[in-house]
Amino acid sequence: MKTQSDATDFSDKLNIQGHIRPGLSIGLGIFDGLHKGHQSFLDKIDALLTFFPHPSSVLGKRQIDYLTLPHELRDLVEQESKQLWIAEFTAELASLSPDAFLDTLKNVCHPQKIVVGYDFRFGSNRAGTTEHLSDWAKSNGIDTTILDPVINPDATPYKSSLARDFIRDGLLSDAIDIMGHPYPIYGTVIRGDGRGKALGVPTANIQVPPTKLIPAPGVYSGHAILPNGDQARAGIYIGSKPTFKGQSLSIEAHLLDQSIDLYDAPLKLFLETKIRDEKRFDSKEALIHQIKIDLAVL
């Protein structure tokens, strides 16, 4: 008797961005943040296949604020000389049975090996398990590797959710301990109120997608990648400018030794350390004094 998976080709339900080449070893999962646990895949695969939007946001469980949006994640993966394939996650894809999902994956990607984490689940109602995957793969002539959790010093597995909590709380160093790399924020430079220039510290104000997880207000050190590929040290401010009774949140970067016009250009910021929390100053002069102290540590 034919199963639904045997009788129907669901290949049109797996829409993947990226150049698919058959016969590769692929890592399968949600790799938001590409943290140290995710990095355990990299020496075992040729390509990572991830899903966007996050399944939880599509299925109505909760809104996800991303550690790495697709273009940020792609840069991180390609820095490791690996390919990133991004599959569009839809309710229709989520409704496939575990076997239908795996058959679709086989028909589209033709993998030689599939690598997943210990907690990987798939198919309708997350019914598919790693044991199910291993059995299916064996019957289809595909190798599998199930990775054990990578444990951090407090004896718990590295998790994107924990990194998100640290980012929200302003605990950047703890988040970076999990991710193993600076925190990326990619955006487009927009016109601000010109206050930084008036203070003697011109800044590039960037606009980011609404689903990007923005760190807690404060002053951060890091670096920027300019549109031409050059790198510059950067002091990055995230906040609402309480000294000037600001209301809306802004993200501003002061780029050391740079004076180029970046309006409407893409800018990649990488936060490395938190210098201090946001603070309201009693005067413009007090703020300028503090800014000089902040910039001295870059």
Tab-separated table of N, CA and C in Angstrom, residues 52-173:
chain	number	residue	atom	x	y	z
A	52	PHE	N	13.634	29.581	7.183
A	52	PHE	CA	13.250	30.958	7.490
A	52	PHE	C	11.926	31.239	6.792
A	53	PRO	N	10.961	31.839	7.501
A	53	PRO	CA	10.994	32.257	8.903
A	53	PRO	C	11.114	31.074	9.871
A	54	HIS	N	11.397	31.403	11.116
A	54	HIS	CA	11.512	30.388	12.158
A	54	HIS	C	10.180	29.653	12.283
A	55	PRO	N	10.194	28.318	12.394
A	55	PRO	CA	8.936	27.569	12.504
A	55	PRO	C	8.002	28.065	13.600
A	56	SER	N	8.546	28.482	14.725
A	56	SER	CA	7.680	28.939	15.815
A	56	SER	C	6.878	30.174	15.430
A	57	SER	N	7.469	31.061	14.636
A	57	SER	CA	6.742	32.260	14.234
A	57	SER	C	5.677	31.941	13.195
A	58	VAL	N	5.944	30.980	12.314
A	58	VAL	CA	4.973	30.596	11.287
A	58	VAL	C	3.782	29.868	11.894
A	59	LEU	N	4.054	29.014	12.866
A	59	LEU	CA	2.998	28.198	13.456
A	59	LEU	C	2.277	28.899	14.601
A	60	GLY	N	2.596	30.168	14.822
A	60	GLY	CA	1.844	30.971	15.778
A	60	GLY	C	2.172	30.759	17.231
A	61	LYS	N	3.300	30.103	17.499
A	61	LYS	CA	3.651	29.863	18.904
A	61	LYS	C	4.211	31.115	19.566
A	62	ARG	N	5.106	31.822	18.867
A	62	ARG	CA	5.671	33.050	19.417
A	62	ARG	C	6.433	33.786	18.321
A	63	GLN	N	6.563	35.073	18.506
A	63	GLN	CA	7.368	35.858	17.574
A	63	GLN	C	8.844	35.683	17.915
A	64	ILE	N	9.654	35.477	16.899
A	64	ILE	CA	11.084	35.275	17.089
A	64	ILE	C	11.828	36.546	16.726
A	65	ASP	N	12.662	37.021	17.632
A	65	ASP	CA	13.614	38.082	17.331
A	65	ASP	C	14.938	37.398	17.008
A	66	TYR	N	15.428	37.613	15.798
A	66	TYR	CA	16.539	36.811	15.292
A	66	TYR	C	17.892	37.328	15.762
A	67	LEU	N	18.737	36.397	16.181
A	67	LEU	CA	20.142	36.705	16.426
A	67	LEU	C	20.842	36.990	15.104
A	68	THR	N	20.506	36.230	14.087
A	68	THR	CA	21.095	36.422	12.762
A	68	THR	C	19.999	36.309	11.719
A	69	LEU	N	19.741	37.389	11.023
A	69	LEU	CA	18.852	37.341	9.867
A	69	LEU	C	19.579	36.612	8.731
A	70	PRO	N	18.851	36.169	7.702
A	70	PRO	CA	19.478	35.312	6.683
A	70	PRO	C	20.774	35.839	6.091
A	71	HIS	N	20.847	37.137	5.767
A	71	HIS	CA	22.078	37.658	5.157
A	71	HIS	C	23.224	37.705	6.165
A	72	GLU	N	22.909	37.877	7.457
A	72	GLU	CA	23.946	37.833	8.484
A	72	GLU	C	24.446	36.407	8.686
A	73	LEU	N	23.499	35.467	8.725
A	73	LEU	CA	23.870	34.065	8.889
A	73	LEU	C	24.692	33.578	7.702
A	74	ARG	N	24.325	34.013	6.499
A	74	ARG	CA	25.055	33.580	5.313
A	74	ARG	C	26.530	33.987	5.399
A	75	ASP	N	26.775	35.224	5.834
A	75	ASP	CA	28.164	35.671	5.961
A	75	ASP	C	28.934	34.806	6.946
A	76	LEU	N	28.323	34.484	8.088
A	76	LEU	CA	29.001	33.672	9.096
A	76	LEU	C	29.341	32.282	8.554
A	77	VAL	N	28.393	31.679	7.841
A	77	VAL	CA	28.614	30.335	7.308
A	77	VAL	C	29.667	30.354	6.207
A	78	GLU	N	29.591	31.341	5.317
A	78	GLU	CA	30.537	31.388	4.204
A	78	GLU	C	31.947	31.733	4.661
A	79	GLN	N	32.075	32.401	5.819
A	79	GLN	CA	33.404	32.635	6.383
A	79	GLN	C	34.091	31.316	6.734
A	80	GLU	N	33.286	30.282	6.960
A	80	GLU	CA	33.826	28.954	7.270
A	80	GLU	C	33.940	28.090	6.021
A	81	SER	N	33.810	28.737	4.853
A	81	SER	CA	33.939	28.048	3.559
A	81	SER	C	32.884	26.961	3.376
A	82	LYS	N	31.698	27.203	3.916
A	82	LYS	CA	30.567	26.299	3.739
A	82	LYS	C	29.443	27.028	3.017
A	83	GLN	N	28.527	26.254	2.428
A	83	GLN	CA	27.371	26.833	1.768
A	83	GLN	C	26.211	26.944	2.750
A	84	LEU	N	25.364	27.942	2.524
A	84	LEU	CA	24.130	28.059	3.295
A	84	LEU	C	22.958	27.994	2.330
A	85	TRP	N	22.045	27.062	2.586
A	85	TRP	CA	20.793	26.964	1.839
A	85	TRP	C	19.676	27.368	2.792
A	86	ILE	N	18.803	28.240	2.348
A	86	ILE	CA	17.706	28.726	3.192
A	86	ILE	C	16.391	28.299	2.570
A	87	ALA	N	15.664	27.462	3.270
A	87	ALA	CA	14.369	26.987	2.810
A	87	ALA	C	13.266	27.836	3.424
A	88	GLU	N	12.307	28.222	2.610
A	88	GLU	CA	11.163	28.982	3.126
A	88	GLU	C	10.282	28.054	3.949
A	89	PHE	N	10.084	28.405	5.219
A	89	PHE	CA	9.233	27.579	6.068
A	89	PHE	C	7.804	28.091	5.986
A	90	THR	N	6.899	27.209	5.625
A	90	THR	CA	5.489	27.557	5.468
A	90	THR	C	4.633	26.568	6.259
A	91	ALA	N	3.385	26.957	6.499
A	91	ALA	CA	2.457	26.051	7.174
A	91	ALA	C	2.235	24.795	6.331
A	92	GLU	N	2.271	24.949	5.010
A	92	GLU	CA	2.095	23.807	4.116
A	92	GLU	C	3.250	22.821	4.271
A	93	LEU	N	4.467	23.343	4.336
A	93	LEU	CA	5.620	22.470	4.550
A	93	LEU	C	5.525	21.786	5.913
A	94	ALA	N	5.093	22.533	6.920
A	94	ALA	CA	4.990	21.980	8.272
A	94	ALA	C	3.951	20.871	8.361
A	95	SER	N	2.995	20.856	7.445
A	95	SER	CA	1.920	19.864	7.507
A	95	SER	C	2.321	18.515	6.925
A	96	LEU	N	3.471	18.436	6.270
A	96	LEU	CA	3.906	17.166	5.693
A	96	LEU	C	4.208	16.146	6.784
A	97	SER	N	3.895	14.900	6.509
A	97	SER	CA	4.273	13.834	7.429
A	97	SER	C	5.797	13.730	7.476
A	98	PRO	N	6.362	13.107	8.499
A	98	PRO	CA	7.816	12.962	8.547
A	98	PRO	C	8.404	12.322	7.290
A	99	ASP	N	7.781	11.255	6.786
A	99	ASP	CA	8.303	10.609	5.583
A	99	ASP	C	8.163	11.502	4.360
A	100	ALA	N	7.041	12.216	4.258
A	100	ALA	CA	6.861	13.114	3.120
A	100	ALA	C	7.893	14.231	3.150
A	101	PHE	N	8.188	14.737	4.328
A	101	PHE	CA	9.219	15.779	4.447
A	101	PHE	C	10.576	15.246	4.005
A	102	LEU	N	10.945	14.056	4.485
A	102	LEU	CA	12.257	13.494	4.144
A	102	LEU	C	12.349	13.138	2.661
A	103	ASP	N	11.268	12.616	2.098
A	103	ASP	CA	11.273	12.307	0.668
A	103	ASP	C	11.414	13.581	-0.161
A	104	THR	N	10.766	14.642	0.290
A	104	THR	CA	10.896	15.933	-0.384
A	104	THR	C	12.334	16.418	-0.323
A	105	LEU	N	12.937	16.315	0.849
A	105	LEU	CA	14.340	16.705	1.010
A	105	LEU	C	15.232	15.907	0.063
A	106	LYS	N	14.985	14.619	-0.040
A	106	LYS	CA	15.778	13.770	-0.933
A	106	LYS	C	15.589	14.193	-2.390
A	107	ASN	N	14.352	14.444	-2.794
A	107	ASN	CA	14.067	14.784	-4.184
A	107	ASN	C	14.648	16.132	-4.593
A	108	VAL	N	14.740	17.050	-3.644
A	108	VAL	CA	15.236	18.392	-3.959
A	108	VAL	C	16.757	18.478	-3.820
A	109	CYS	N	17.302	17.903	-2.749
A	109	CYS	CA	18.716	18.103	-2.414
A	109	CYS	C	19.620	16.929	-2.778
A	110	HIS	N	19.070	15.743	-2.891
A	110	HIS	CA	19.855	14.545	-3.230
A	110	HIS	C	21.112	14.447	-2.365
A	111	PRO	N	20.955	14.446	-1.024
A	111	PRO	CA	22.141	14.440	-0.157
A	111	PRO	C	22.824	13.081	-0.111
A	112	GLN	N	24.134	13.127	0.106
A	112	GLN	CA	24.895	11.900	0.349
A	112	GLN	C	24.865	11.556	1.841
A	113	LYS	N	24.786	12.613	2.675
A	113	LYS	CA	24.713	12.423	4.124
A	113	LYS	C	23.901	13.557	4.725
A	114	ILE	N	23.176	13.251	5.803
A	114	ILE	CA	22.419	14.253	6.549
A	114	ILE	C	22.936	14.271	7.976
A	115	VAL	N	23.256	15.463	8.455
A	115	VAL	CA	23.754	15.651	9.813
A	115	VAL	C	22.746	16.500	10.584
A	116	VAL	N	22.322	16.019	11.752
A	116	VAL	CA	21.379	16.772	12.585
A	116	VAL	C	21.835	16.735	14.038
A	117	GLY	N	21.258	17.611	14.836
A	117	GLY	CA	21.531	17.615	16.264
A	117	GLY	C	20.686	16.606	17.007
A	118	TYR	N	21.060	16.370	18.238
A	118	TYR	CA	20.410	15.358	19.078
A	118	TYR	C	18.924	15.620	19.284
A	119	ASP	N	18.500	16.884	19.211
A	119	ASP	CA	17.114	17.236	19.507
A	119	ASP	C	16.321	17.598	18.253
A	120	PHE	N	16.803	17.215	17.093
A	120	PHE	CA	16.128	17.576	15.849
A	120	PHE	C	14.793	16.851	15.732
A	121	ARG	N	13.740	17.614	15.417
A	121	ARG	CA	12.411	17.061	15.170
A	121	ARG	C	11.885	17.642	13.863
A	122	PHE	N	11.012	16.914	13.205
A	122	PHE	CA	10.560	17.344	11.884
A	122	PHE	C	9.201	16.722	11.573
A	123	GLY	N	8.556	17.267	10.538
A	123	GLY	CA	7.272	16.747	10.096
A	123	GLY	C	6.114	17.288	10.909
A	124	SER	N	4.924	16.949	10.479
A	124	SER	CA	3.712	17.436	11.125
A	124	SER	C	3.710	17.129	12.618
A	125	ASN	N	3.406	18.147	13.422
A	125	ASN	CA	3.393	18.028	14.891
A	125	ASN	C	4.732	17.568	15.454
A	126	ARG	N	5.807	17.819	14.686
A	126	ARG	CA	7.161	17.464	15.105
A	126	ARG	C	7.253	15.969	15.464
A	127	ALA	N	6.534	15.172	14.702
A	127	ALA	CA	6.459	13.739	15.006
A	127	ALA	C	7.729	12.994	14.643
A	128	GLY	N	8.508	13.546	13.707
A	128	GLY	CA	9.720	12.862	13.289
A	128	GLY	C	10.835	12.999	14.298
A	129	THR	N	11.517	11.908	14.586
A	129	THR	CA	12.615	11.880	15.558
A	129	THR	C	13.930	11.540	14.845
A	130	THR	N	15.023	11.640	15.579
A	130	THR	CA	16.312	11.260	14.995
A	130	THR	C	16.342	9.765	14.663
A	131	GLU	N	15.643	8.953	15.446
A	131	GLU	CA	15.576	7.523	15.146
A	131	GLU	C	14.824	7.281	13.842
A	132	HIS	N	13.735	8.033	13.653
A	132	HIS	CA	12.963	7.935	12.412
A	132	HIS	C	13.834	8.334	11.222
A	133	LEU	N	14.577	9.426	11.381
A	133	LEU	CA	15.476	9.880	10.321
A	133	LEU	C	16.502	8.804	9.982
A	134	SER	N	17.119	8.205	10.997
A	134	SER	CA	18.153	7.186	10.761
A	134	SER	C	17.592	5.989	10.013
A	135	ASP	N	16.390	5.555	10.396
A	135	ASP	CA	15.776	4.402	9.725
A	135	ASP	C	15.446	4.733	8.267
A	136	TRP	N	14.864	5.902	8.053
A	136	TRP	CA	14.514	6.316	6.692
A	136	TRP	C	15.771	6.432	5.836
A	137	ALA	N	16.813	7.056	6.370
A	137	ALA	CA	18.045	7.266	5.616
A	137	ALA	C	18.681	5.936	5.230
A	138	LYS	N	18.697	4.994	6.156
A	138	LYS	CA	19.287	3.681	5.858
A	138	LYS	C	18.563	3.015	4.698
A	139	SER	N	17.230	3.114	4.694
A	139	SER	CA	16.456	2.480	3.628
A	139	SER	C	16.589	3.215	2.300
A	140	ASN	N	17.100	4.455	2.332
A	140	ASN	CA	17.271	5.237	1.109
A	140	ASN	C	18.731	5.402	0.703
A	141	GLY	N	19.625	4.678	1.366
A	141	GLY	CA	21.033	4.711	1.003
A	141	GLY	C	21.729	6.021	1.324
A	142	ILE	N	21.284	6.682	2.366
A	142	ILE	CA	21.851	7.971	2.781
A	142	ILE	C	22.482	7.803	4.155
A	143	ASP	N	23.680	8.302	4.329
A	143	ASP	CA	24.344	8.258	5.630
A	143	ASP	C	23.740	9.314	6.555
A	144	THR	N	23.812	9.062	7.849
A	144	THR	CA	23.362	10.054	8.831
A	144	THR	C	24.382	10.166	9.962
A	145	THR	N	24.439	11.344	10.526
A	145	THR	CA	25.206	11.581	11.753
A	145	THR	C	24.314	12.367	12.700
A	146	ILE	N	24.161	11.856	13.921
A	146	ILE	CA	23.390	12.553	14.954
A	146	ILE	C	24.394	13.109	15.960
A	147	LEU	N	24.457	14.418	16.069
A	147	LEU	CA	25.457	15.045	16.918
A	147	LEU	C	24.978	15.141	18.369
A	148	ASP	N	25.867	14.837	19.280
A	148	ASP	CA	25.593	15.030	20.706
A	148	ASP	C	25.577	16.523	21.026
A	149	PRO	N	24.931	16.907	22.123
A	149	PRO	CA	24.945	18.330	22.494
A	149	PRO	C	26.349	18.809	22.824
A	150	VAL	N	26.632	20.049	22.477
A	150	VAL	CA	27.884	20.686	22.881
A	150	VAL	C	27.589	21.415	24.185
A	151	ILE	N	28.346	21.088	25.206
A	151	ILE	CA	28.034	21.549	26.560
A	151	ILE	C	28.898	22.747	26.932
A	152	ASN	N	28.248	23.781	27.490
A	152	ASN	CA	29.007	24.945	27.945
A	152	ASN	C	29.473	24.738	29.380
A	153	PRO	N	30.280	25.639	29.920
A	153	PRO	CA	30.874	25.404	31.238
A	153	PRO	C	29.893	25.190	32.386
A	154	ASP	N	28.635	25.648	32.232
A	154	ASP	CA	27.678	25.416	33.324
A	154	ASP	C	26.918	24.105	33.140
A	155	ALA	N	27.428	23.240	32.233
A	155	ALA	CA	26.915	21.879	32.030
A	155	ALA	C	25.573	21.838	31.321
A	156	THR	N	25.186	22.926	30.623
A	156	THR	CA	23.970	22.932	29.826
A	156	THR	C	24.357	23.100	28.347
A	157	PRO	N	23.500	22.626	27.438
A	157	PRO	CA	23.832	22.762	26.006
A	157	PRO	C	23.778	24.224	25.556
A	158	TYR	N	24.585	24.546	24.579
A	158	TYR	CA	24.505	25.867	23.958
A	158	TYR	C	23.161	25.988	23.249
A	159	LYS	N	22.465	27.106	23.496
A	159	LYS	CA	21.139	27.311	22.927
A	159	LYS	C	20.995	28.739	22.421
A	160	SER	N	20.327	28.893	21.274
A	160	SER	CA	20.046	30.235	20.758
A	160	SER	C	19.163	31.014	21.719
A	161	SER	N	18.226	30.343	22.361
A	161	SER	CA	17.301	31.033	23.277
A	161	SER	C	18.056	31.674	24.438
A	162	LEU	N	19.098	31.025	24.921
A	162	LEU	CA	19.879	31.599	26.014
A	162	LEU	C	20.669	32.808	25.531
A	163	ALA	N	21.236	32.716	24.336
A	163	ALA	CA	21.949	33.863	23.772
A	163	ALA	C	21.000	35.046	23.603
A	164	ARG	N	19.757	34.787	23.171
A	164	ARG	CA	18.778	35.872	23.027
A	164	ARG	C	18.512	36.538	24.371
A	165	ASP	N	18.364	35.745	25.418
A	165	ASP	CA	18.116	36.317	26.753
A	165	ASP	C	19.267	37.215	27.176
A	166	PHE	N	20.491	36.766	26.960
A	166	PHE	CA	21.652	37.577	27.336
A	166	PHE	C	21.702	38.875	26.532
A	167	ILE	N	21.414	38.804	25.232
A	167	ILE	CA	21.429	40.009	24.394
A	167	ILE	C	20.392	41.004	24.900
A	168	ARG	N	19.194	40.535	25.176
A	168	ARG	CA	18.127	41.426	25.666
A	168	ARG	C	18.516	42.086	26.985
A	169	ASP	N	19.220	41.345	27.833
A	169	ASP	CA	19.579	41.845	29.162
A	169	ASP	C	20.852	42.678	29.155
A	170	GLY	N	21.445	42.858	27.988
A	170	GLY	CA	22.668	43.648	27.909
A	170	GLY	C	23.918	42.910	28.329
A	171	LEU	N	23.828	41.594	28.433
A	171	LEU	CA	24.978	40.778	28.859
A	171	LEU	C	25.694	40.261	27.615
A	172	LEU	N	26.301	41.183	26.895
A	172	LEU	CA	26.889	40.845	25.603
A	172	LEU	C	27.995	39.808	25.736
A	173	SER	N	28.850	39.941	26.734
A	173	SER	CA	29.967	38.993	26.853
A	173	SER	C	29.456	37.577	27.069
